[in-house]
Short mmCIF file of C-alpha atoms in Angstrom, two decimals:
data_model
loop_
_atom_site.label_atom_id
_atom_site.label_comp_id
_atom_site.label_asym_id
_atom_site.label_seq_id
_atom_site.Cartn_x
_atom_site.Cartn_y
_atom_site.Cartn_z
CA MET A 1219 -17.86 22.90 6.53
CA MET A 1220 -15.00 21.07 8.23
CA ASN A 1221 -14.30 19.09 5.07
CA LEU A 1222 -13.84 22.35 3.16
CA ALA A 1223 -11.37 23.53 5.83
CA TYR A 1224 -9.42 20.28 5.49
CA ALA A 1225 -9.31 20.68 1.72
CA LEU A 1226 -8.03 24.25 2.04
CA ILE A 1227 -5.31 23.28 4.52
CA PHE A 1228 -4.08 20.39 2.41
CA GLY A 1229 -4.22 22.68 -0.63
CA PHE A 1230 -2.05 25.22 1.18
CA VAL A 1231 0.48 22.51 2.05
CA ILE A 1232 0.71 21.58 -1.63
CA ALA A 1233 1.04 25.19 -2.78
CA ALA A 1234 3.70 26.09 -0.21
CA GLY A 1235 5.42 22.77 0.45
CA LEU A 1236 5.97 21.61 -3.12
CA PRO A 1237 8.07 24.57 -4.35
CA LEU A 1238 9.86 24.97 -1.00
CA ASN A 1239 10.92 21.34 -0.76
CA ALA A 1240 11.69 20.99 -4.46
CA MET A 1241 13.91 24.07 -4.28
CA SER A 1242 15.50 22.86 -1.05
CA LEU A 1243 16.28 19.48 -2.59
CA TRP A 1244 17.79 21.16 -5.65
CA ILE A 1245 19.93 23.45 -3.48
CA LEU A 1246 21.09 20.58 -1.29
CA LEU A 1247 22.10 18.50 -4.31
CA ARG A 1248 23.54 21.39 -6.30
CA HIS A 1249 25.36 23.51 -3.72
CA HIS A 1250 25.99 21.21 -0.75
CA SER A 1251 27.93 18.04 -1.40
CA LEU A 1252 26.53 14.80 -0.04
CA LYS A 1253 29.81 14.18 1.74
CA THR A 1254 28.43 15.27 5.12
CA PRO A 1255 25.91 13.31 7.21
CA SER A 1256 23.67 16.36 7.69
CA ALA A 1257 23.32 16.85 3.94
CA VAL A 1258 22.48 13.17 3.45
CA PHE A 1259 19.80 13.21 6.14
CA MET A 1260 18.33 16.48 4.86
CA VAL A 1261 18.11 15.16 1.30
CA ASN A 1262 16.20 12.14 2.58
CA LEU A 1263 13.99 14.40 4.71
CA ALA A 1264 13.17 16.52 1.65
CA ILE A 1265 12.33 13.38 -0.34
CA SER A 1266 10.04 12.21 2.46
CA ASP A 1267 8.24 15.56 2.43
CA LEU A 1268 7.84 15.50 -1.35
CA LEU A 1269 6.36 11.99 -1.20
CA LEU A 1270 3.82 13.27 1.30
CA ILE A 1271 2.97 16.29 -0.86
CA ILE A 1272 2.31 14.25 -4.01
CA SER A 1273 -0.27 12.24 -2.05
CA LEU A 1274 -2.21 15.32 -0.91
CA PRO A 1275 -4.09 16.26 -4.13
CA MET A 1276 -6.33 13.22 -3.72
CA ARG A 1277 -7.05 14.20 -0.13
CA VAL A 1278 -8.00 17.67 -1.34
CA TYR A 1279 -10.31 16.15 -3.96
CA PHE A 1280 -11.99 13.86 -1.43
CA TYR A 1281 -12.62 16.56 1.16
CA ALA A 1282 -13.77 19.05 -1.49
CA THR A 1283 -16.21 16.68 -3.23
CA GLY A 1284 -16.89 13.93 -0.71
CA MET A 1285 -16.06 11.32 -3.37
CA TRP A 1286 -13.13 8.98 -3.96
CA PRO A 1287 -12.70 8.38 -7.71
CA LEU A 1288 -9.96 5.73 -7.48
CA ASN A 1289 -9.80 2.16 -6.17
CA ASN A 1290 -8.88 0.94 -2.71
CA MET A 1291 -5.27 0.30 -3.67
CA ALA A 1292 -4.79 3.99 -4.52
CA CYS A 1293 -6.34 4.89 -1.18
CA ILE A 1294 -3.87 2.61 0.60
CA TRP A 1295 -0.93 4.20 -1.23
CA VAL A 1296 -2.08 7.69 -0.25
CA ARG A 1297 -2.52 6.62 3.35
CA MET A 1298 0.88 4.89 3.50
CA LEU A 1299 2.72 7.88 2.03
CA PHE A 1300 1.30 10.06 4.78
CA ARG A 1301 2.17 7.65 7.58
CA ASN A 1302 5.62 7.05 6.12
CA ASN A 1303 6.33 10.77 6.24
CA ILE A 1304 5.60 10.94 9.97
CA ARG A 1305 7.84 7.97 10.70
CA SER A 1306 10.73 8.73 8.36
CA SER A 1307 10.73 12.48 9.09
CA SER A 1308 10.87 11.89 12.84
CA ILE A 1309 13.85 9.56 12.43
CA PHE A 1310 15.75 11.77 9.97
CA ILE A 1311 15.21 14.83 12.16
CA THR A 1312 16.54 12.84 15.11
CA PHE A 1313 19.56 11.78 13.05
CA ILE A 1314 20.19 15.46 12.28
CA SER A 1315 20.00 16.32 15.98
CA VAL A 1316 22.42 13.54 16.93
CA ASP A 1317 24.81 14.54 14.16
CA ARG A 1318 24.79 18.15 15.35
CA LEU A 1319 25.26 16.93 18.92
CA LEU A 1320 28.37 14.99 17.93
CA ALA A 1321 29.69 17.91 15.86
CA VAL A 1322 29.37 20.40 18.73
CA VAL A 1323 30.02 18.31 21.84
CA TYR A 1324 32.44 15.71 20.44
CA PRO A 1325 33.92 17.35 17.31
CA LEU A 1326 37.16 15.35 17.18
CA ARG A 1327 36.11 11.97 18.57
CA SER A 1328 33.07 11.77 16.27
CA ARG A 1329 34.87 12.65 13.06
CA TYR A 1330 35.20 9.04 11.94
CA LEU A 1331 31.65 8.22 12.98
CA ARG A 1332 30.11 11.13 11.09
CA THR A 1333 30.71 9.96 7.53
CA SER A 1334 28.46 10.10 4.49
CA SER A 1335 28.72 6.34 3.92
CA LYS A 1336 27.39 5.61 7.42
CA ALA A 1337 24.68 8.24 6.89
CA TRP A 1338 23.55 6.59 3.65
CA LYS A 1339 23.48 3.18 5.34
CA GLY A 1340 21.36 4.64 8.14
CA ALA A 1341 18.99 6.28 5.66
CA ALA A 1342 18.63 3.04 3.68
CA LEU A 1343 17.81 1.16 6.89
CA VAL A 1344 15.14 3.73 7.76
CA TRP A 1345 13.43 3.36 4.39
CA LEU A 1346 13.65 -0.44 4.62
CA ILE A 1347 11.95 -0.46 8.03
CA VAL A 1348 9.27 1.95 6.81
CA VAL A 1349 8.46 -0.25 3.80
CA VAL A 1350 8.45 -3.46 5.86
CA VAL A 1351 5.97 -1.93 8.32
CA ASN A 1352 3.76 -0.90 5.39
CA VAL A 1353 3.14 -4.50 4.32
CA PRO A 1354 0.97 -5.73 7.25
CA GLU A 1355 -0.48 -2.26 7.70
CA SER A 1356 -1.66 -2.15 4.08
CA VAL A 1357 -3.20 -5.62 4.32
CA GLY A 1358 -5.14 -4.66 7.43
CA PHE A 1359 -6.40 -1.41 5.97
CA SER A 1360 -7.39 -3.15 2.72
CA ARG A 1361 -9.51 -5.63 4.67
CA PHE A 1362 -11.15 -2.79 6.55
CA LEU A 1363 -12.12 -0.97 3.33
CA ASP A 1364 -13.52 -4.16 1.82
CA GLU A 1365 -15.57 -5.03 4.90
CA ALA A 1366 -16.79 -1.51 5.74
CA LYS A 1367 -17.79 -0.70 2.14
CA ILE A 1368 -16.89 2.98 2.53
CA ALA A 1369 -14.91 5.48 0.48
CA CYS A 1370 -11.32 6.34 1.28
CA PHE A 1371 -11.07 8.66 4.34
CA GLU A 1372 -14.81 8.35 4.94
CA TYR A 1373 -14.10 6.64 8.25
CA GLN A 1374 -12.44 9.88 9.34
CA ASN A 1375 -15.84 11.56 9.44
CA ALA A 1376 -17.26 8.81 11.60
CA THR A 1377 -18.46 9.04 15.17
CA PHE A 1378 -16.71 7.56 18.16
CA SER A 1379 -18.81 4.41 17.86
CA SER A 1380 -17.80 3.74 14.24
CA PRO A 1381 -15.19 1.07 13.53
CA ALA A 1382 -11.57 2.14 13.38
CA PRO A 1383 -9.66 1.27 10.19
CA SER A 1384 -7.42 -1.26 11.89
CA GLY A 1385 -7.35 -4.76 13.25
CA PRO A 1386 -5.17 -6.05 16.09
CA LEU A 1387 -2.02 -5.96 13.97
CA ASN A 1388 -2.63 -2.44 12.70
CA ARG A 1389 -3.44 -1.32 16.21
CA ALA A 1390 -0.10 -2.77 17.32
CA ILE A 1391 1.61 -0.78 14.55
CA ASP A 1392 -0.12 2.37 15.78
CA TYR A 1393 1.33 1.75 19.24
CA PHE A 1394 4.72 1.02 17.67
CA GLN A 1395 4.60 4.42 15.96
CA LEU A 1396 3.68 6.09 19.24
CA VAL A 1397 6.60 4.43 21.05
CA LEU A 1398 8.90 5.37 18.18
CA LEU A 1399 7.84 9.01 18.37
CA PHE A 1400 8.32 9.20 22.14
CA THR A 1401 11.74 7.56 21.81
CA MET A 1402 12.84 9.98 19.10
CA LEU A 1403 11.52 12.90 21.15
CA ALA A 1404 13.54 11.75 24.17
CA VAL A 1405 16.70 11.58 22.04
CA ASN A 1406 16.04 15.10 20.76
CA ILE A 1407 15.48 16.44 24.27
CA VAL A 1408 18.75 14.93 25.51
CA SER A 1409 20.62 16.23 22.45
CA THR A 1410 19.22 19.71 22.93
CA ALA A 1411 20.18 19.75 26.61
CA LEU A 1412 23.74 18.57 25.96
CA VAL A 1413 24.34 21.04 23.14
CA SER A 1414 22.85 23.93 25.13
CA TRP A 1415 25.05 23.04 28.10
CA THR A 1416 28.15 22.84 25.91
CA VAL A 1417 27.46 26.12 24.14
CA GLN A 1418 26.70 28.06 27.33
CA ARG A 1419 29.14 26.55 29.84
CA HIS A 1420 32.04 24.98 27.97
CA LEU A 1421 33.60 28.01 26.37
CA HIS A 1422 36.57 26.05 25.08
CA GLU A 1423 34.13 23.92 23.05
CA SER A 1424 31.56 26.57 22.12
CA ALA A 1425 34.28 28.90 20.87
CA ARG A 1426 34.32 26.71 17.77
CA VAL A 1427 30.68 27.55 17.08
CA ASN A 1428 30.41 30.75 15.10
CA ASN A 1429 26.63 31.15 15.25
CA LYS A 1430 25.22 29.83 18.50
CA VAL A 1431 21.75 31.19 17.73
CA ASN A 1432 21.52 28.99 14.63
CA VAL A 1433 22.62 25.98 16.65
CA MET A 1434 19.84 26.34 19.19
CA LEU A 1435 17.27 27.27 16.53
CA ILE A 1436 17.92 23.93 14.84
CA PHE A 1437 17.25 22.03 18.05
CA ALA A 1438 14.27 24.20 18.98
CA MET A 1439 12.71 23.55 15.57
CA ASN A 1440 13.28 19.82 15.92
CA LEU A 1441 11.52 19.77 19.28
CA MET A 1442 8.66 21.82 17.85
CA MET A 1443 8.25 19.34 14.99
CA PHE A 1444 7.72 16.54 17.47
CA THR A 1445 5.49 18.28 19.99
CA VAL A 1446 3.30 20.16 17.49
CA PHE A 1447 3.15 17.94 14.40
CA PHE A 1448 4.29 14.36 15.05
CA LEU A 1449 3.07 13.39 18.50
CA PRO A 1450 -0.53 14.66 18.24
CA VAL A 1451 -1.25 12.65 15.09
CA SER A 1452 0.35 9.57 16.67
CA LEU A 1453 -1.87 9.94 19.73
CA VAL A 1454 -4.88 9.63 17.42
CA VAL A 1455 -4.83 5.93 18.28
CA PHE A 1456 -6.72 7.06 21.41
CA PHE A 1457 -8.79 9.79 19.70
CA GLU A 1458 -9.93 8.47 16.30
CA TYR A 1459 -12.57 11.22 16.03
CA TYR A 1460 -9.87 13.90 15.71
CA ARG A 1461 -7.88 12.10 13.01
CA PRO A 1462 -8.75 14.51 10.13
CA ALA A 1463 -7.80 17.64 12.08
CA LEU A 1464 -4.59 16.12 13.42
CA SER A 1465 -3.67 14.83 9.96
CA CYS A 1466 -4.02 18.37 8.59
CA LEU A 1467 -1.83 19.67 11.39
CA ALA A 1468 0.81 16.99 10.82
CA SER A 1469 1.00 17.71 7.08
CA LEU A 1470 2.16 21.26 7.80
CA ASN A 1471 5.53 19.94 8.99
CA CYS A 1472 6.79 19.66 5.43
CA CYS A 1473 6.36 23.41 4.96
CA LEU A 1474 8.71 24.16 7.85
CA ASP A 1475 11.49 21.67 7.13
CA PRO A 1476 13.13 24.04 4.59
CA LEU A 1477 13.79 26.41 7.51
CA LEU A 1478 15.80 23.63 9.10
CA TYR A 1479 17.95 23.39 5.99
CA TYR A 1480 18.47 27.16 5.98
CA PHE A 1481 19.61 27.37 9.58
CA SER A 1482 21.82 24.32 9.15
CA PHE A 1483 23.68 25.64 6.12
CA ASP A 1484 23.59 29.40 6.69
CA GLY A 1485 27.39 29.57 6.55
CA PHE A 1486 27.57 28.02 10.00
CA TRP A 1487 28.32 24.36 9.47
CA LYS A 1488 30.77 25.02 6.68
CA ARG A 1489 32.84 27.14 9.06
CA LYS A 1490 32.49 24.44 11.68
CA GLU A 1491 33.80 21.81 9.28
CA ASP A 1492 36.69 24.08 8.32
CA VAL A 1493 37.60 24.37 11.99
CA ASP A 1494 37.46 20.59 12.40
CA THR A 1495 39.72 20.21 9.37
CA SER A 1496 42.26 22.67 10.70
CA LEU A 1497 42.21 20.97 14.09
CA ALA A 1498 42.82 17.63 12.47
CA ARG A 1499 45.85 19.02 10.65
CA GLU A 1500 47.27 20.25 13.89
#
């Protein structure tokens, strides 16, 4: 019964997330130039979500039928795409928060720091780190599948006493992901506090912000992404039994990211950039 619920949830993510993220990516590329850091980070975030979504059909098939029709290498790819989404999405969302923090709190001093070239370099570094981490993680998971002689994701239906799909190195990577998520969450909390303080107390700064509700909605959504979707699935290192349910929950994040794009570009940041430009001319 639970397997059917997992299949339905992953199916919903595909049905809702694929068109939403594909449309968001098209809009970002078509109507918003990649000359701003926010646009660069959001394009990479949309790509990360789409990579997760294309891995979900095989999860749906497994949970609906109880069978894995492909080889272990395909299983590893599906698993890595999911884990990569959690890691890359958390970093790109944090980059967006920091960029918005600099735009609101330090609009003039950060102008030369907030460039598209630096954003692309940061995005490339994120993807490089994600891929490098995948190498030892994939090797460890491959050994587990060979030794356990089970189908892909079958370990997720195991009891507490069943072996976890990781050796010492993979366990260390799990802890690395947990530390990464807590670090990114801390950065988001600090960014939210500073922006909220600037908007509410520093009227000479917040006067440049035309839609303060959108500003705080962006930061509130970012915090929700971490506390509801990213952290629980990273804590699974302590609660292997709940991995399937937490994985379903985490996959829902890609259906909400398009809202982040909407609030970021709902006429607000363009006006903000126009103000920065006029201030620079003065």
